[in-house]
Coordinates of C-alpha atoms (C1' of nucleotides) in Angstrom, one line a residue:
Chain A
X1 CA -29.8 -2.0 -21.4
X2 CA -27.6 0.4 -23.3
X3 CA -26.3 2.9 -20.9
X4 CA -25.9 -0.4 -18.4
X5 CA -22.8 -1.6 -19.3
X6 CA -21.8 1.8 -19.7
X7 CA -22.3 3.0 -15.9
X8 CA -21.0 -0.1 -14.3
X9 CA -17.5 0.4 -16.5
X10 CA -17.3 4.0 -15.5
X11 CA -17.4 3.3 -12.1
X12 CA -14.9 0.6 -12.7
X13 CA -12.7 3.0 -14.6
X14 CA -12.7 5.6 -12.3
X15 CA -12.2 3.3 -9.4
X16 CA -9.3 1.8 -11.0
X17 CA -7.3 5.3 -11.9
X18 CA -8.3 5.8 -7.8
X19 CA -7.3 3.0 -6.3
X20 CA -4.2 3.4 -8.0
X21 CA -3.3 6.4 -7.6
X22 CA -4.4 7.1 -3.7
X23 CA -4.5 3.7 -2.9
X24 CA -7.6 1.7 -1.8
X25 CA -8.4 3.2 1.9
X26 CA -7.7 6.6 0.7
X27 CA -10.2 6.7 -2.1
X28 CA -14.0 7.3 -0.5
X29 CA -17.0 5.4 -2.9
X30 CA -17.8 9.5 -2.7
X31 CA -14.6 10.0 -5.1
X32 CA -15.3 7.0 -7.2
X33 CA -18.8 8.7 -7.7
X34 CA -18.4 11.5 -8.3
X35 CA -14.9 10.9 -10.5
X36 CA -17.2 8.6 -12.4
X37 CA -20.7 11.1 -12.7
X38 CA -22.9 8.7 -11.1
X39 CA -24.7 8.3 -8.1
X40 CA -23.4 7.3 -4.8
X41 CA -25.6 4.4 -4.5
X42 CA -25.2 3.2 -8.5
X43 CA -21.8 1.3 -6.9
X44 CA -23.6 -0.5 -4.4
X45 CA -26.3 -1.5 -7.4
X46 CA -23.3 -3.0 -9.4
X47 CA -20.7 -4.2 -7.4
X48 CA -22.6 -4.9 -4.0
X49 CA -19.5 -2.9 -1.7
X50 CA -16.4 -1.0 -2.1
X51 CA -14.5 -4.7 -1.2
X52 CA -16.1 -6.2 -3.9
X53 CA -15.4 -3.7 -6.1
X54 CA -11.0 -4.2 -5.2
X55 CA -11.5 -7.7 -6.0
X56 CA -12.7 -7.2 -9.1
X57 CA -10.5 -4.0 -10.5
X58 CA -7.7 -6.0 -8.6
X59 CA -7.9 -9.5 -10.9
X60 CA -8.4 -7.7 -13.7
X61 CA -5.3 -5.7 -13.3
X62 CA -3.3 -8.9 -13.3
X63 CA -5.1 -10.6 -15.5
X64 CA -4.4 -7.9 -18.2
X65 CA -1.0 -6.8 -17.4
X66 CA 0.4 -10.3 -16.9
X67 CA -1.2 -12.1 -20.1
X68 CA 2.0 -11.7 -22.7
X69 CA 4.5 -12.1 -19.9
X70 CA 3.2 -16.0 -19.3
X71 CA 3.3 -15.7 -23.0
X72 CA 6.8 -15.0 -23.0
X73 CA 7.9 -17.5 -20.2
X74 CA 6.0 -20.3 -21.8
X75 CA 6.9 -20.0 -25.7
X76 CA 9.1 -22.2 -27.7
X77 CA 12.3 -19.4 -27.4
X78 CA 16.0 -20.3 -25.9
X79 CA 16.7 -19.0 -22.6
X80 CA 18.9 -15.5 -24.2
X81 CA 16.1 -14.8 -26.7
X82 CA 13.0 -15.3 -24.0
X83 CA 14.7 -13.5 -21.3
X84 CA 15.8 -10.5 -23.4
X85 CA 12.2 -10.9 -24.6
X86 CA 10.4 -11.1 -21.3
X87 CA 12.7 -8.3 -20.0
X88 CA 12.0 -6.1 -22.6
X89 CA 8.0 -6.7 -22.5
X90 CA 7.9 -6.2 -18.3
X91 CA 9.9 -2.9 -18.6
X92 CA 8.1 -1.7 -21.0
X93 CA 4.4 -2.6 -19.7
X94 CA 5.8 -1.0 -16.4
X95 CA 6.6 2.2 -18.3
X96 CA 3.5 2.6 -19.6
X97 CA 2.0 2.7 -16.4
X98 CA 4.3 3.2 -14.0
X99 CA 1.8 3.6 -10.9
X100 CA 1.0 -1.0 -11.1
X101 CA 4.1 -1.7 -8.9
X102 CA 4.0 0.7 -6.3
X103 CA -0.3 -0.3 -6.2
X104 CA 1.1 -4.0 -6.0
X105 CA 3.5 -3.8 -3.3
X106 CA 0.5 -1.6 -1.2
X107 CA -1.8 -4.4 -2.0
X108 CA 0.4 -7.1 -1.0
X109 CA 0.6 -5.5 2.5
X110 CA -3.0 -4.2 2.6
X111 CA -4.6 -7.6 1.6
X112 CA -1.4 -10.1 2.7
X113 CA -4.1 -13.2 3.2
X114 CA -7.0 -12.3 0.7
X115 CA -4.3 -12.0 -2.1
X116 CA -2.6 -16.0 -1.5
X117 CA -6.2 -16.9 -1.8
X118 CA -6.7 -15.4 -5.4
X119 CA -6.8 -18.1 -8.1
X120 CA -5.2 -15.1 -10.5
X121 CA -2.2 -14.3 -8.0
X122 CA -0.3 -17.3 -9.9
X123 CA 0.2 -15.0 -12.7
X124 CA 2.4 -13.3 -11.2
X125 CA 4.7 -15.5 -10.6
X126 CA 7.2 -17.7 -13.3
X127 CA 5.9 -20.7 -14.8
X128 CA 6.8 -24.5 -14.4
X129 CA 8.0 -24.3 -18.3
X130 CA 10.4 -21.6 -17.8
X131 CA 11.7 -23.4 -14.6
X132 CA 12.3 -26.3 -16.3
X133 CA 13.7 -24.8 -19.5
X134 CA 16.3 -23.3 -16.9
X135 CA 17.0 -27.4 -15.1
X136 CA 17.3 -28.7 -18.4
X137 CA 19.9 -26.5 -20.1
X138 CA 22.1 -26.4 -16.4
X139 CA 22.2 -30.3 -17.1
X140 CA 22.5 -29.7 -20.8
X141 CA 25.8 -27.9 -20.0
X142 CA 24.5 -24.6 -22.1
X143 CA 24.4 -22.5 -19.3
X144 CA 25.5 -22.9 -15.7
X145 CA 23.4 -24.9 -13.3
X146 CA 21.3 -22.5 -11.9
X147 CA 18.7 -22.9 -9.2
X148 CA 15.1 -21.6 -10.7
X149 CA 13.9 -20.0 -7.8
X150 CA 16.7 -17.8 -7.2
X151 CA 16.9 -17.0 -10.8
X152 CA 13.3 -15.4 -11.1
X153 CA 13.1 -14.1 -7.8
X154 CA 16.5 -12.3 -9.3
X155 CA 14.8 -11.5 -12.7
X156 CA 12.0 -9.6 -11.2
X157 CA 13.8 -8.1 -8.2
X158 CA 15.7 -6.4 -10.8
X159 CA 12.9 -5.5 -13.1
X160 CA 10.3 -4.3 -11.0
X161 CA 11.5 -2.9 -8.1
X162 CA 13.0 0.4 -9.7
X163 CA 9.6 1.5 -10.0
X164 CA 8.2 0.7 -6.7
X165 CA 11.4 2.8 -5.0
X166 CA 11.0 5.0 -8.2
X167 CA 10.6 8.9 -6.4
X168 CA 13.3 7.9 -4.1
X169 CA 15.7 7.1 -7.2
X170 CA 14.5 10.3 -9.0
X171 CA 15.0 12.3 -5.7
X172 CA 18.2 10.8 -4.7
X173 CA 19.8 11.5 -8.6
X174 CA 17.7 14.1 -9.5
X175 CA 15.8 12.7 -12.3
X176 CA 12.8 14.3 -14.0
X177 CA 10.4 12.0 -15.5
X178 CA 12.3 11.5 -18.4
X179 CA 15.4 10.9 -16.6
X180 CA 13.9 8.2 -15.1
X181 CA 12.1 6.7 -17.9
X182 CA 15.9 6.9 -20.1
X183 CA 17.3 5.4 -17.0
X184 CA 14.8 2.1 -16.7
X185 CA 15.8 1.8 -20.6
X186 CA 19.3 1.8 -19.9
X187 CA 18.5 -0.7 -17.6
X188 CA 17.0 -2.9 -20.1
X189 CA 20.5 -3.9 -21.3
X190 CA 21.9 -3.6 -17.9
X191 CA 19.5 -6.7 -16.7
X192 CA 19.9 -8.9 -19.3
X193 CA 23.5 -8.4 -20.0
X194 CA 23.3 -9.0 -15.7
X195 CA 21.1 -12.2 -16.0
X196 CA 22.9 -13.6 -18.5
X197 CA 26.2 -13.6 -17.4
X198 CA 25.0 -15.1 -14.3
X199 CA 24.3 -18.3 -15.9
X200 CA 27.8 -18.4 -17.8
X201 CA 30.7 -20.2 -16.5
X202 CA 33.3 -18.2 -16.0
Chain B
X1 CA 6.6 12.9 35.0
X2 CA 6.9 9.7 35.7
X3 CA 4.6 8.2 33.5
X4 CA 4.7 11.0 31.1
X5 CA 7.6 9.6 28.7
X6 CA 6.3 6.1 29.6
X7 CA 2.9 6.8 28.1
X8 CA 3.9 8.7 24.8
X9 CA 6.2 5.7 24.5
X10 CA 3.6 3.2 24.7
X11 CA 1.5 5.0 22.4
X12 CA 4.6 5.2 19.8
X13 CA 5.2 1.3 20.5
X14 CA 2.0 0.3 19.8
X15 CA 1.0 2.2 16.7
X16 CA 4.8 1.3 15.5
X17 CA 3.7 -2.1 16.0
X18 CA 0.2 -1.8 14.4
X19 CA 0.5 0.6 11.0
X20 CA 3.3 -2.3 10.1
X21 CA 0.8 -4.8 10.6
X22 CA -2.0 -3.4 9.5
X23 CA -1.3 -0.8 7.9
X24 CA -1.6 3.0 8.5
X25 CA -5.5 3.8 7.1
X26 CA -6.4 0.4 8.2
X27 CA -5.3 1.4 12.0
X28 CA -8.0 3.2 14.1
X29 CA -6.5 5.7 16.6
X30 CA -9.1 3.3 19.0
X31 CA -6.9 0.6 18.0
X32 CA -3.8 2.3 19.0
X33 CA -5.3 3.3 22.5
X34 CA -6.4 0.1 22.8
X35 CA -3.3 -2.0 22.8
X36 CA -1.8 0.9 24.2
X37 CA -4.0 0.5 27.3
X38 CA -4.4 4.1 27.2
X39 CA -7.5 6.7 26.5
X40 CA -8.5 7.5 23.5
X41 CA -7.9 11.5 23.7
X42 CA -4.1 10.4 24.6
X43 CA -3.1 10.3 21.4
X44 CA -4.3 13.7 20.5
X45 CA -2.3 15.3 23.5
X46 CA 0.9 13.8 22.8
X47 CA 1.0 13.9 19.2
X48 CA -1.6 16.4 17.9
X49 CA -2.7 14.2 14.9
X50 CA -2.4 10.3 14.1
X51 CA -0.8 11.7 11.1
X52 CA 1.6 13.2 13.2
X53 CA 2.2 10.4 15.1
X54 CA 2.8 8.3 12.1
X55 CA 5.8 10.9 10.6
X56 CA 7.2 10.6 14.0
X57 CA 7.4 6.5 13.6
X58 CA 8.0 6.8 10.0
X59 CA 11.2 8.7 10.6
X60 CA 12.4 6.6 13.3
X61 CA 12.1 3.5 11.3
X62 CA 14.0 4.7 8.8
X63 CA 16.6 6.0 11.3
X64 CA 17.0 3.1 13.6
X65 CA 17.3 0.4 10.3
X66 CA 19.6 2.7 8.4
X67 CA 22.5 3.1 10.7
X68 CA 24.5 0.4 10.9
X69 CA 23.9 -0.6 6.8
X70 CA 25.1 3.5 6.6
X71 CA 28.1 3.1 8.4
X72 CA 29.0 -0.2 6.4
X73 CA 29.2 1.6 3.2
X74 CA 31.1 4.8 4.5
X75 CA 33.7 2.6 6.2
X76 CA 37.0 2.1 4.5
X77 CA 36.4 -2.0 3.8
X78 CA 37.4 -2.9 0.4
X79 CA 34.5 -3.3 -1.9
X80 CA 34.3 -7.0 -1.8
X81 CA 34.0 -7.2 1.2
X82 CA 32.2 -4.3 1.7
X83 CA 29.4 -5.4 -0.6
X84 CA 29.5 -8.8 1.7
X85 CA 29.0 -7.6 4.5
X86 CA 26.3 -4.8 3.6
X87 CA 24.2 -7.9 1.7
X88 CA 24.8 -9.9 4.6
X89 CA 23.5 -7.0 7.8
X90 CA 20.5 -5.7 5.8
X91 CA 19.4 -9.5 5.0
X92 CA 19.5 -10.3 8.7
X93 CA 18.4 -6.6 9.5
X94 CA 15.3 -7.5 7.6
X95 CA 14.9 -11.5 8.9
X96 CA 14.4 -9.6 11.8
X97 CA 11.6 -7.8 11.2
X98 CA 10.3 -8.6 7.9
X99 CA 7.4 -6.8 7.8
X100 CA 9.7 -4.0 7.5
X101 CA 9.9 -3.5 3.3
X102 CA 6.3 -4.6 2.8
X103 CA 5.2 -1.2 4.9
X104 CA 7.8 0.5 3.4
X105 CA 5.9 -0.1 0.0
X106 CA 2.9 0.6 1.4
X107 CA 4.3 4.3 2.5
X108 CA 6.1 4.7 -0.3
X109 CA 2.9 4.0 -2.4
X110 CA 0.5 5.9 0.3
X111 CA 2.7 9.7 0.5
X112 CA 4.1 9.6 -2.4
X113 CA 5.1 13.6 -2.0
X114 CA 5.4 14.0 2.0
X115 CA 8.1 10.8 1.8
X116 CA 10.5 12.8 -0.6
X117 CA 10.2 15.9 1.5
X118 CA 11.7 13.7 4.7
X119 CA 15.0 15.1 5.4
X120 CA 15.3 11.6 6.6
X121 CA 14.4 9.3 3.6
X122 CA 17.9 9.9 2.2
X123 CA 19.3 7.4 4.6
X124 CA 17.0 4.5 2.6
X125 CA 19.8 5.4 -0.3
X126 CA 23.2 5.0 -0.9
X127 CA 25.5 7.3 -0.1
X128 CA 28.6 9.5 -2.4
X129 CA 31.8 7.5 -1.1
X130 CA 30.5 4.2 -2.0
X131 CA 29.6 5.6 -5.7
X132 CA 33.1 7.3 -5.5
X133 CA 34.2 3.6 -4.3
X134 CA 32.8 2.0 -7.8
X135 CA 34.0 4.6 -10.3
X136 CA 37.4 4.8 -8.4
X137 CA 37.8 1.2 -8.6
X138 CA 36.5 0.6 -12.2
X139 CA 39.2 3.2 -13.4
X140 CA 41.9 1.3 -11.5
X141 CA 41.2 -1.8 -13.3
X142 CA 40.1 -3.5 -10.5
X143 CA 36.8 -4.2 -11.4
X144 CA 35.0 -3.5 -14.8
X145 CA 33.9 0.1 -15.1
X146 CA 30.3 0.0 -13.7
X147 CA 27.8 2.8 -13.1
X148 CA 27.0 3.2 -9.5
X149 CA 23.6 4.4 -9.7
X150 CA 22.3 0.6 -11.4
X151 CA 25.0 -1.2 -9.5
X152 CA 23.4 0.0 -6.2
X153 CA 19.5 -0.4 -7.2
X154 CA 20.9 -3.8 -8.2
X155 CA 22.0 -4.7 -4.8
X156 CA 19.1 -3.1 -3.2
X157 CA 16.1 -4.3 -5.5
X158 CA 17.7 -8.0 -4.8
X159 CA 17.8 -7.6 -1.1
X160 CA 14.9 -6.6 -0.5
X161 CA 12.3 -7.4 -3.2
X162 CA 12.1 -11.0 -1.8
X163 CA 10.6 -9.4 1.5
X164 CA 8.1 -7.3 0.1
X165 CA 7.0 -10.3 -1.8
X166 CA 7.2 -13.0 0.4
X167 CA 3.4 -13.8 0.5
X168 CA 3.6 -14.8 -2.9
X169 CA 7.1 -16.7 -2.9
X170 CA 6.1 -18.5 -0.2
X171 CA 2.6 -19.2 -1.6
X172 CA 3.7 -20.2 -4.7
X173 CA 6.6 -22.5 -3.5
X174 CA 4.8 -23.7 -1.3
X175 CA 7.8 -22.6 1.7
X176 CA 6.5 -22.5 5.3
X177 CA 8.1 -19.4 7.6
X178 CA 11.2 -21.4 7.9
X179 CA 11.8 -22.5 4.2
X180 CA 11.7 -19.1 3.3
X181 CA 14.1 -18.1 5.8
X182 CA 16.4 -20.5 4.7
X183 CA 15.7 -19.3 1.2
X184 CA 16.6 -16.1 2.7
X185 CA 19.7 -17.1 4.2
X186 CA 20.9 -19.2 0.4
X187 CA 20.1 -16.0 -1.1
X188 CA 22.9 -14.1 1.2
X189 CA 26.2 -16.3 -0.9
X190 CA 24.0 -15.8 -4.2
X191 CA 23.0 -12.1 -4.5
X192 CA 26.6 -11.5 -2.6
X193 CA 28.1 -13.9 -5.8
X194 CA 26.2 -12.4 -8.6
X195 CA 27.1 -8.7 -7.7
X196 CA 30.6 -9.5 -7.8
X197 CA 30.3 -11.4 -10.6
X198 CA 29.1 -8.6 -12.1
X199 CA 31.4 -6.4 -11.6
X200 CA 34.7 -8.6 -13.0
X201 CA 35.9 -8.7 -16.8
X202 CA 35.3 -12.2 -18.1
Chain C
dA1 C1' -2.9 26.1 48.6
dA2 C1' -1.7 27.0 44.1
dT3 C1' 0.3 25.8 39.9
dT4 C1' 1.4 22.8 36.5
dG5 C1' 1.3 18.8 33.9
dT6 C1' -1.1 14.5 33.0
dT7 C1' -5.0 11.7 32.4
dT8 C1' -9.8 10.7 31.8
dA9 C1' -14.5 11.2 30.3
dA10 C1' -18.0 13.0 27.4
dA11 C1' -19.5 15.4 23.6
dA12 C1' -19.1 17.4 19.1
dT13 C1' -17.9 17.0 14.5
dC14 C1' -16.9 14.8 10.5
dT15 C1' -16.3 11.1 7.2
dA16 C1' -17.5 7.1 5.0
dG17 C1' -19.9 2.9 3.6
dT18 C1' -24.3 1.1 3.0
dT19 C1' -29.3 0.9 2.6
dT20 C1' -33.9 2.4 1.5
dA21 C1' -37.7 4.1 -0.9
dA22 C1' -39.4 6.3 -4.6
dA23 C1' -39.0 8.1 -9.1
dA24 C1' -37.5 7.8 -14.0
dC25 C1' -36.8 5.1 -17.8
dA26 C1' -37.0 1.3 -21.2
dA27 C1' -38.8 -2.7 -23.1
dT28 C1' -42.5 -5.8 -23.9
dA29 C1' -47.0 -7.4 -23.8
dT30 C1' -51.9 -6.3 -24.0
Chain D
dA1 C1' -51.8 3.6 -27.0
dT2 C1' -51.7 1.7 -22.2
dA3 C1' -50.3 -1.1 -18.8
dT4 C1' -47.0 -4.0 -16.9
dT5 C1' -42.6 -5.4 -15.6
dG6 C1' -37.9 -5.0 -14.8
dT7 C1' -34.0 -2.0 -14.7
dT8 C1' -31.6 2.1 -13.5
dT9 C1' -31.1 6.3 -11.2
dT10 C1' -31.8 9.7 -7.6
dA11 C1' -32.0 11.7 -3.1
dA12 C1' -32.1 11.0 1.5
dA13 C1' -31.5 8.4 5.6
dC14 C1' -29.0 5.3 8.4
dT15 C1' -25.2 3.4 10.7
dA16 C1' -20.9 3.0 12.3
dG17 C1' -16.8 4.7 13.5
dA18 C1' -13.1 8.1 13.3
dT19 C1' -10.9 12.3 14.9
dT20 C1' -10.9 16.2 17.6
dT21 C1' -12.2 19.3 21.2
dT22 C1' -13.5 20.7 25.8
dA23 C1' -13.8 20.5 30.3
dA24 C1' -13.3 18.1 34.4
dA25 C1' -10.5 15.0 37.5
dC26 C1' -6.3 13.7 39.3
dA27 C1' -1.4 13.8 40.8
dA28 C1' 2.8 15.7 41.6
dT29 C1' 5.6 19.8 42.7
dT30 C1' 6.3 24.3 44.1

DNA sequence: AATTGTTTAAAATCTAGTTTAAAACAATAT
DNA sequence: ATATTGTTTTAAACTAGATTTTAAACAATT
């Protein structure tokens, strides 16, 4: 039992860095193999098939990278404090690894009806606190009324999809790496400062 | 002759038809013949490769959806209205066909290093008169001073993100095909208001 | 009738996912 | 210690399907 859990979490560890880096189809079990040092047939033993094997690496993914963001959205903060928060937490999560947005956007149009069908896919959407933080304070008068929807669709439009266009914007302006990663921390600012205003009258 | 460009054209159409479905890996070259109604070695005569056949389709996507948004930003409108009616074509450009940013994503995400290599994928980017536009503006007092390069992934990551999305929008708000259209269409006034709104002192 | 371009059919080649069967190993019971 | 049992690993085979090549058939044109 001791190299057990050992094997089956290499092969999910290499399949992982794969599938996100050539994308699912691209990546043979022959590469998760031998990227791993098993045997062929030691991902069958664990995970049954390649399929089965995306399913899991896939929840996982958004079950880990998602966690403090619902945190975020459904803490105790005011609206300025929890969006700077929430914006600053996505960005940076998204820094670290910058590959989960671009693997996303394939997935959603590689596995458009498996995905609606995962219990986990809700966690990557807003929350029904944060929606109803945003209603309240509209009728409150603290901020404009602002419709919910609109406002997160906004918030992660503006957040995420940098990085899923991200070698087009580095191409385009010429950006090395760092370039890019001092650009997405400009933008930082630039979103909230954006989101904010949004809800002010004026 | 006859049938000669009529053929390659059928091909073209139905692959076109079924990598933005499906997706490119997840489309057999039998599939392509298939709906075609052609034979299988077809494909290889006219196109040498199905990756071949897919930079040919890539390129003309990209071509054929860029124009007209193109031409709205060279053209000597004033910015407001400018930035109206640019929200407002590639919004209906992509109602049209909105399977359009999702495969985008997908390519983007598949070839990664052949996409930046496109002559053609600098048409999915803005062009140097309407950044000139902005910082011309912005020195005139008009507007704020704003930087063009996160003013115009602004306007793009809000346009489109929504599409690439949309399984999970819709899912998640519970919008048939038609709510999310309207959505779509509500979306038009807002993005076209909070870019402007943006862009004023206050 | 010959040439050329187009289409079809069949075969060869290659790649990939999955399965099988047997061997190696580890733990536990005898 | 030996045998038994269950788990893990290995190597090879199987299956299916994809792409590509080759050669033959066909059609149109010269």
């Amino acid at each position: 039992m001791a190299k057990n859990k050992n094997t089956e979490q290499k092969i999910f560890d290499a399949a992982t860095e794969l599938f996100m880096e050539k994308g699912v189809d691209r990546t043979s079990v022959r590469d998760i193999a031998s990227k791993a040092g098993i045997n062929l047939a030691l991902m069958n033993y664990y995970f049954r098939s390649k399929e089965n094997l995306f399913d899991a690496i896939f929840t996982n993914l958004v079950k880990e990278n998602t966690k403090d963001l619902l945190n975020i959205l459904d803490s105790d903060l005011g609206l300025e404090e929890k969006i700077r928060k929430y914006v600053d937490a996505y960005i940076d999560m998204l820094t670290t690894n910058p590959l989960l947005v671009p693997f996303f956007m394939a997935i959603i149009h590689r596995s458009q009806e498996k995905i609606t069908q995962m219990k986990v896919i809700s966690n990557l959407y807003g929350t029904e606190k944060f929606s109803q933080q945003i209603v309240d304070e509209g009728k409150a008068g603290t901020i404009r009324r602002t419709d919910p929807t609109h406002f997160f669709v906004d918030m992660i439009s503006l957040i995420t999809f940098p990085f899923a266009i991200r070698p087009l914007i580095m191409d385009r302006n010429e950006m090395s790496e760092e370039d890019f990663n001092n650009f997405i921390i400009e933008r930082k600012e630039h979103i909230t400062g954006l989101l904010l205003k949004s809800m002010k009258e004026c």
